[in-house]
Amino acid sequence: MTLIAAAATLLLILDPFGNIVMFNAILSRVPAPRRRRVMIREALIAYGILMTFLLVGGHILKFLGLEQSSLSLAGGIMLFMIAIGMVFPKSGMNVGQDSGDDEPFIVPLATPLIAGPSGMAFLLLLASQHPDRVFDWMLAVTMACVVSTAVLIAGERMMGWMGARGMRAVERLMGMILTLVAVQMMLNGISLYWKTLNAAN
């Protein structure tokens, strides 16, 4: 996988267009001048979480005794579930804050909305398959997070330009693309597992 492909795939996983509505709903009670600072802070926290998983991903795999085939299959299944949710979004999701706090911290913006389990699994897969290209993957994470943050910050204007239907159309298009990526990851996992079985025999 190339650097650009990794960054684009991670950007699809982060799903900034799908998170725009969620972010604006959760931050509705935060004063408008402070919303941008809160978004940048949460994006930086999410960036740190993703980078940590990238850098220690190989050690986690070794410690847990996981193989690339199982990780590829699991990551593909998770991505497929995320993609299906993007193409067929659930209605009536409660995005309010039960705690009553006006300003969220780490949860739910930084994680799981930005740095979710699917993104972490994808980075673990990259780190395990190509440990010699860690610098490339670090750059891919940086690129994806910068674009995602820019989209989220511009979210209010984008909602005004495109409207609710336009935003749903973009999210569904990204979901269809992510579905293809998920299927390919599952096929790669099956292929790796088949090769392992043949080598054992």
PDB file of C-alpha atoms in Angstrom:
ATOM      1  CA  MET A   1       0.000   0.000   0.000  1.00  0.00           C
ATOM      2  CA  THR A   2       1.308   3.412  -0.951  1.00  0.00           C
ATOM      3  CA  LEU A   3       1.517   6.432   1.352  1.00  0.00           C
ATOM      4  CA  ILE A   4      -1.346   8.222  -0.418  1.00  0.00           C
ATOM      5  CA  ALA A   5      -3.522   5.093  -0.404  1.00  0.00           C
ATOM      6  CA  ALA A   6      -2.917   4.602   3.332  1.00  0.00           C
ATOM      7  CA  ALA A   7      -3.760   8.241   4.086  1.00  0.00           C
ATOM      8  CA  ALA A   8      -6.902   8.130   1.910  1.00  0.00           C
ATOM      9  CA  THR A   9      -8.078   4.870   3.486  1.00  0.00           C
ATOM     10  CA  LEU A  10      -7.514   6.202   6.989  1.00  0.00           C
ATOM     11  CA  LEU A  11      -9.384   9.385   6.071  1.00  0.00           C
ATOM     12  CA  LEU A  12     -12.344   7.290   4.946  1.00  0.00           C
ATOM     13  CA  ILE A  13     -12.200   5.389   8.232  1.00  0.00           C
ATOM     14  CA  LEU A  14     -12.097   8.610  10.262  1.00  0.00           C
ATOM     15  CA  ASP A  15     -15.252   9.654   8.356  1.00  0.00           C
ATOM     16  CA  PRO A  16     -15.066  13.432   8.965  1.00  0.00           C
ATOM     17  CA  PHE A  17     -18.136  14.124   6.800  1.00  0.00           C
ATOM     18  CA  GLY A  18     -20.185  11.687   8.839  1.00  0.00           C
ATOM     19  CA  ASN A  19     -18.895  13.205  12.076  1.00  0.00           C
ATOM     20  CA  ILE A  20     -19.843  16.779  11.179  1.00  0.00           C
ATOM     21  CA  VAL A  21     -23.442  16.391  12.337  1.00  0.00           C
ATOM     22  CA  MET A  22     -22.362  14.573  15.508  1.00  0.00           C
ATOM     23  CA  PHE A  23     -19.738  17.188  16.372  1.00  0.00           C
ATOM     24  CA  ASN A  24     -22.100  20.095  15.863  1.00  0.00           C
ATOM     25  CA  ALA A  25     -24.803  18.428  17.949  1.00  0.00           C
ATOM     26  CA  ILE A  26     -22.436  17.601  20.817  1.00  0.00           C
ATOM     27  CA  LEU A  27     -20.849  21.064  20.755  1.00  0.00           C
ATOM     28  CA  SER A  28     -24.159  22.902  20.410  1.00  0.00           C
ATOM     29  CA  ARG A  29     -23.941  24.223  23.979  1.00  0.00           C
ATOM     30  CA  VAL A  30     -20.310  25.286  23.676  1.00  0.00           C
ATOM     31  CA  PRO A  31     -19.884  29.000  22.875  1.00  0.00           C
ATOM     32  CA  ALA A  32     -19.211  29.510  19.165  1.00  0.00           C
ATOM     33  CA  PRO A  33     -15.808  31.251  19.641  1.00  0.00           C
ATOM     34  CA  ARG A  34     -14.530  28.250  21.625  1.00  0.00           C
ATOM     35  CA  ARG A  35     -15.807  25.446  19.395  1.00  0.00           C
ATOM     36  CA  ARG A  36     -12.831  25.607  17.034  1.00  0.00           C
ATOM     37  CA  ARG A  37     -10.351  25.334  19.933  1.00  0.00           C
ATOM     38  CA  VAL A  38     -12.266  22.376  21.343  1.00  0.00           C
ATOM     39  CA  MET A  39     -12.263  20.646  17.942  1.00  0.00           C
ATOM     40  CA  ILE A  40      -8.525  21.211  17.483  1.00  0.00           C
ATOM     41  CA  ARG A  41      -7.801  19.952  21.006  1.00  0.00           C
ATOM     42  CA  GLU A  42      -9.869  16.800  20.513  1.00  0.00           C
ATOM     43  CA  ALA A  43      -8.298  16.218  17.085  1.00  0.00           C
ATOM     44  CA  LEU A  44      -4.812  16.463  18.627  1.00  0.00           C
ATOM     45  CA  ILE A  45      -5.778  13.953  21.326  1.00  0.00           C
ATOM     46  CA  ALA A  46      -7.136  11.589  18.661  1.00  0.00           C
ATOM     47  CA  TYR A  47      -3.922  12.066  16.668  1.00  0.00           C
ATOM     48  CA  GLY A  48      -1.894  11.054  19.720  1.00  0.00           C
ATOM     49  CA  ILE A  49      -4.048   7.966  20.242  1.00  0.00           C
ATOM     50  CA  LEU A  50      -3.697   6.849  16.621  1.00  0.00           C
ATOM     51  CA  MET A  51       0.034   7.501  16.585  1.00  0.00           C
ATOM     52  CA  THR A  52       0.491   5.485  19.776  1.00  0.00           C
ATOM     53  CA  PHE A  53      -1.306   2.507  18.243  1.00  0.00           C
ATOM     54  CA  LEU A  54       0.827   2.806  15.118  1.00  0.00           C
ATOM     55  CA  LEU A  55       4.132   2.893  16.999  1.00  0.00           C
ATOM     56  CA  VAL A  56       3.378   0.099  19.479  1.00  0.00           C
ATOM     57  CA  GLY A  57       1.168  -1.952  17.168  1.00  0.00           C
ATOM     58  CA  GLY A  58       3.823  -4.544  16.376  1.00  0.00           C
ATOM     59  CA  HIS A  59       4.589  -5.100  20.061  1.00  0.00           C
ATOM     60  CA  ILE A  60       0.880  -5.526  20.825  1.00  0.00           C
ATOM     61  CA  LEU A  61       0.549  -8.167  18.111  1.00  0.00           C
ATOM     62  CA  LYS A  62       3.573 -10.082  19.395  1.00  0.00           C
ATOM     63  CA  PHE A  63       2.357  -9.892  22.983  1.00  0.00           C
ATOM     64  CA  LEU A  64      -1.108 -11.172  22.082  1.00  0.00           C
ATOM     65  CA  GLY A  65       0.219 -13.771  19.642  1.00  0.00           C
ATOM     66  CA  LEU A  66      -1.935 -12.512  16.768  1.00  0.00           C
ATOM     67  CA  GLU A  67      -1.222 -13.266  13.119  1.00  0.00           C
ATOM     68  CA  GLN A  68      -1.606 -10.899  10.179  1.00  0.00           C
ATOM     69  CA  SER A  69      -4.383 -13.020   8.667  1.00  0.00           C
ATOM     70  CA  SER A  70      -6.606 -12.760  11.751  1.00  0.00           C
ATOM     71  CA  LEU A  71      -5.924  -9.033  12.084  1.00  0.00           C
ATOM     72  CA  SER A  72      -6.700  -8.438   8.414  1.00  0.00           C
ATOM     73  CA  LEU A  73      -9.968 -10.374   8.680  1.00  0.00           C
ATOM     74  CA  ALA A  74     -11.006  -8.651  11.907  1.00  0.00           C
ATOM     75  CA  GLY A  75     -10.096  -5.223  10.546  1.00  0.00           C
ATOM     76  CA  GLY A  76     -11.985  -5.913   7.326  1.00  0.00           C
ATOM     77  CA  ILE A  77     -15.091  -7.008   9.223  1.00  0.00           C
ATOM     78  CA  MET A  78     -14.967  -3.895  11.420  1.00  0.00           C
ATOM     79  CA  LEU A  79     -14.505  -1.632   8.409  1.00  0.00           C
ATOM     80  CA  PHE A  80     -17.379  -3.389   6.640  1.00  0.00           C
ATOM     81  CA  MET A  81     -19.674  -2.750   9.604  1.00  0.00           C
ATOM     82  CA  ILE A  82     -18.628   0.906   9.698  1.00  0.00           C
ATOM     83  CA  ALA A  83     -19.187   1.213   5.936  1.00  0.00           C
ATOM     84  CA  ILE A  84     -22.665  -0.345   6.141  1.00  0.00           C
ATOM     85  CA  GLY A  85     -23.530   2.153   8.877  1.00  0.00           C
ATOM     86  CA  MET A  86     -22.386   4.982   6.585  1.00  0.00           C
ATOM     87  CA  VAL A  87     -24.427   3.749   3.611  1.00  0.00           C
ATOM     88  CA  PHE A  88     -27.497   2.935   5.732  1.00  0.00           C
ATOM     89  CA  PRO A  89     -27.335   5.369   8.687  1.00  0.00           C
ATOM     90  CA  LYS A  90     -29.480   4.761  11.738  1.00  0.00           C
ATOM     91  CA  SER A  91     -32.091   7.360  12.530  1.00  0.00           C
ATOM     92  CA  GLY A  92     -32.867   8.874  15.858  1.00  0.00           C
ATOM     93  CA  MET A  93     -29.391   8.487  17.311  1.00  0.00           C
ATOM     94  CA  ASN A  94     -29.018  10.317  20.589  1.00  0.00           C
ATOM     95  CA  VAL A  95     -25.983  12.540  20.410  1.00  0.00           C
ATOM     96  CA  GLY A  96     -26.709  14.597  23.477  1.00  0.00           C
ATOM     97  CA  GLN A  97     -24.480  14.630  26.520  1.00  0.00           C
ATOM     98  CA  ASP A  98     -25.915  12.652  29.385  1.00  0.00           C
ATOM     99  CA  SER A  99     -23.466  14.108  31.877  1.00  0.00           C
ATOM    100  CA  GLY A 100     -24.741  17.644  31.361  1.00  0.00           C
ATOM    101  CA  ASP A 101     -21.261  19.043  30.756  1.00  0.00           C
ATOM    102  CA  ASP A 102     -21.124  21.798  28.160  1.00  0.00           C
ATOM    103  CA  GLU A 103     -17.625  20.917  26.933  1.00  0.00           C
ATOM    104  CA  PRO A 104     -16.681  17.285  26.241  1.00  0.00           C
ATOM    105  CA  PHE A 105     -13.156  16.061  26.888  1.00  0.00           C
ATOM    106  CA  ILE A 106     -11.610  13.077  25.039  1.00  0.00           C
ATOM    107  CA  VAL A 107     -14.892  11.103  25.048  1.00  0.00           C
ATOM    108  CA  PRO A 108     -16.822  11.009  22.759  1.00  0.00           C
ATOM    109  CA  LEU A 109     -15.134  13.391  20.271  1.00  0.00           C
ATOM    110  CA  ALA A 110     -11.472  12.314  20.307  1.00  0.00           C
ATOM    111  CA  THR A 111     -12.493   8.707  20.809  1.00  0.00           C
ATOM    112  CA  PRO A 112     -14.476   6.901  19.535  1.00  0.00           C
ATOM    113  CA  LEU A 113     -15.762   9.436  16.952  1.00  0.00           C
ATOM    114  CA  ILE A 114     -12.327  10.272  15.476  1.00  0.00           C
ATOM    115  CA  ALA A 115      -9.934   7.609  16.791  1.00  0.00           C
ATOM    116  CA  GLY A 116     -12.259   4.631  16.724  1.00  0.00           C
ATOM    117  CA  PRO A 117     -11.499   0.903  16.927  1.00  0.00           C
ATOM    118  CA  SER A 118     -11.528   0.502  13.138  1.00  0.00           C
ATOM    119  CA  GLY A 119      -8.820   3.153  12.689  1.00  0.00           C
ATOM    120  CA  MET A 120      -6.722   1.575  15.424  1.00  0.00           C
ATOM    121  CA  ALA A 121      -7.101  -1.863  13.830  1.00  0.00           C
ATOM    122  CA  PHE A 122      -6.097  -0.461  10.433  1.00  0.00           C
ATOM    123  CA  LEU A 123      -2.924   1.065  11.887  1.00  0.00           C
ATOM    124  CA  LEU A 124      -2.090  -2.166  13.701  1.00  0.00           C
ATOM    125  CA  LEU A 125      -2.405  -3.948  10.367  1.00  0.00           C
ATOM    126  CA  LEU A 126      -0.098  -1.482   8.609  1.00  0.00           C
ATOM    127  CA  ALA A 127       2.471  -1.699  11.400  1.00  0.00           C
ATOM    128  CA  SER A 128       2.460  -5.505  11.292  1.00  0.00           C
ATOM    129  CA  GLN A 129       2.625  -5.849   7.504  1.00  0.00           C
ATOM    130  CA  HIS A 130       5.252  -3.182   6.851  1.00  0.00           C
ATOM    131  CA  PRO A 131       7.185  -2.406  10.055  1.00  0.00           C
ATOM    132  CA  ASP A 132      10.029  -0.923   7.986  1.00  0.00           C
ATOM    133  CA  ARG A 133       7.747   1.853   6.681  1.00  0.00           C
ATOM    134  CA  VAL A 134       6.712   3.347  10.002  1.00  0.00           C
ATOM    135  CA  PHE A 135       7.748   6.846   8.900  1.00  0.00           C
ATOM    136  CA  ASP A 136       5.434   6.590   5.880  1.00  0.00           C
ATOM    137  CA  TRP A 137       2.533   5.495   8.080  1.00  0.00           C
ATOM    138  CA  MET A 138       3.238   8.318  10.538  1.00  0.00           C
ATOM    139  CA  LEU A 139       3.012  10.752   7.646  1.00  0.00           C
ATOM    140  CA  ALA A 140      -0.206   9.085   6.461  1.00  0.00           C
ATOM    141  CA  VAL A 141      -1.761   9.482   9.925  1.00  0.00           C
ATOM    142  CA  THR A 142      -0.700  13.131   9.995  1.00  0.00           C
ATOM    143  CA  MET A 143      -2.158  13.834   6.550  1.00  0.00           C
ATOM    144  CA  ALA A 144      -5.457  12.098   7.326  1.00  0.00           C
ATOM    145  CA  CYS A 145      -5.832  13.850  10.685  1.00  0.00           C
ATOM    146  CA  VAL A 146      -5.066  17.285   9.216  1.00  0.00           C
ATOM    147  CA  VAL A 147      -7.669  16.874   6.449  1.00  0.00           C
ATOM    148  CA  SER A 148     -10.204  15.408   8.885  1.00  0.00           C
ATOM    149  CA  THR A 149      -9.725  18.313  11.308  1.00  0.00           C
ATOM    150  CA  ALA A 150     -10.095  20.859   8.507  1.00  0.00           C
ATOM    151  CA  VAL A 151     -13.358  19.218   7.390  1.00  0.00           C
ATOM    152  CA  LEU A 152     -14.726  19.179  10.945  1.00  0.00           C
ATOM    153  CA  ILE A 153     -13.820  22.822  11.540  1.00  0.00           C
ATOM    154  CA  ALA A 154     -15.525  23.806   8.295  1.00  0.00           C
ATOM    155  CA  GLY A 155     -18.491  21.620   9.215  1.00  0.00           C
ATOM    156  CA  GLU A 156     -20.987  24.385   9.961  1.00  0.00           C
ATOM    157  CA  ARG A 157     -20.321  26.128   6.640  1.00  0.00           C
ATOM    158  CA  MET A 158     -20.426  22.844   4.743  1.00  0.00           C
ATOM    159  CA  MET A 159     -23.790  21.963   6.277  1.00  0.00           C
ATOM    160  CA  GLY A 160     -25.056  25.351   5.149  1.00  0.00           C
ATOM    161  CA  TRP A 161     -23.733  24.897   1.603  1.00  0.00           C
ATOM    162  CA  MET A 162     -24.674  21.276   1.004  1.00  0.00           C
ATOM    163  CA  GLY A 163     -27.623  20.832   3.317  1.00  0.00           C
ATOM    164  CA  ALA A 164     -28.513  17.680   5.223  1.00  0.00           C
ATOM    165  CA  ARG A 165     -29.219  15.678   2.059  1.00  0.00           C
ATOM    166  CA  GLY A 166     -25.915  16.653   0.477  1.00  0.00           C
ATOM    167  CA  MET A 167     -23.988  15.628   3.591  1.00  0.00           C
ATOM    168  CA  ARG A 168     -25.782  12.274   3.674  1.00  0.00           C
ATOM    169  CA  ALA A 169     -24.981  11.734  -0.009  1.00  0.00           C
ATOM    170  CA  VAL A 170     -21.262  12.393   0.570  1.00  0.00           C
ATOM    171  CA  GLU A 171     -21.184  10.095   3.583  1.00  0.00           C
ATOM    172  CA  ARG A 172     -22.885   7.296   1.667  1.00  0.00           C
ATOM    173  CA  LEU A 173     -20.443   7.678  -1.207  1.00  0.00           C
ATOM    174  CA  MET A 174     -17.535   7.389   1.242  1.00  0.00           C
ATOM    175  CA  GLY A 175     -19.244   4.368   2.778  1.00  0.00           C
ATOM    176  CA  MET A 176     -19.434   2.629  -0.599  1.00  0.00           C
ATOM    177  CA  ILE A 177     -15.716   3.230  -1.188  1.00  0.00           C
ATOM    178  CA  LEU A 178     -14.895   2.002   2.310  1.00  0.00           C
ATOM    179  CA  THR A 179     -16.945  -1.149   1.646  1.00  0.00           C
ATOM    180  CA  LEU A 180     -14.602  -2.006  -1.232  1.00  0.00           C
ATOM    181  CA  VAL A 181     -11.573  -1.462   1.015  1.00  0.00           C
ATOM    182  CA  ALA A 182     -13.115  -3.672   3.720  1.00  0.00           C
ATOM    183  CA  VAL A 183     -13.835  -6.512   1.291  1.00  0.00           C
ATOM    184  CA  GLN A 184     -10.275  -6.336  -0.046  1.00  0.00           C
ATOM    185  CA  MET A 185      -8.884  -6.509   3.521  1.00  0.00           C
ATOM    186  CA  MET A 186     -10.994  -9.603   4.230  1.00  0.00           C
ATOM    187  CA  LEU A 187      -9.839 -11.238   0.980  1.00  0.00           C
ATOM    188  CA  ASN A 188      -6.226 -10.492   1.921  1.00  0.00           C
ATOM    189  CA  GLY A 189      -6.790 -12.092   5.319  1.00  0.00           C
ATOM    190  CA  ILE A 190      -8.285 -15.220   3.763  1.00  0.00           C
ATOM    191  CA  SER A 191      -5.394 -15.388   1.290  1.00  0.00           C
ATOM    192  CA  LEU A 192      -2.808 -15.080   4.071  1.00  0.00           C
ATOM    193  CA  TYR A 193      -4.567 -17.752   6.133  1.00  0.00           C
ATOM    194  CA  TRP A 194      -4.706 -20.102   3.107  1.00  0.00           C
ATOM    195  CA  LYS A 195      -0.995 -19.633   2.477  1.00  0.00           C
ATOM    196  CA  THR A 196      -0.269 -20.366   6.138  1.00  0.00           C
ATOM    197  CA  LEU A 197      -2.290 -23.603   5.963  1.00  0.00           C
ATOM    198  CA  ASN A 198      -0.506 -24.712   2.789  1.00  0.00           C
ATOM    199  CA  ALA A 199       2.884 -23.947   4.337  1.00  0.00           C
ATOM    200  CA  ALA A 200       1.991 -25.959   7.434  1.00  0.00           C
ATOM    201  CA  ASN A 201       0.996 -28.932   5.302  1.00  0.00           C
TER     202      ASN A 201
END
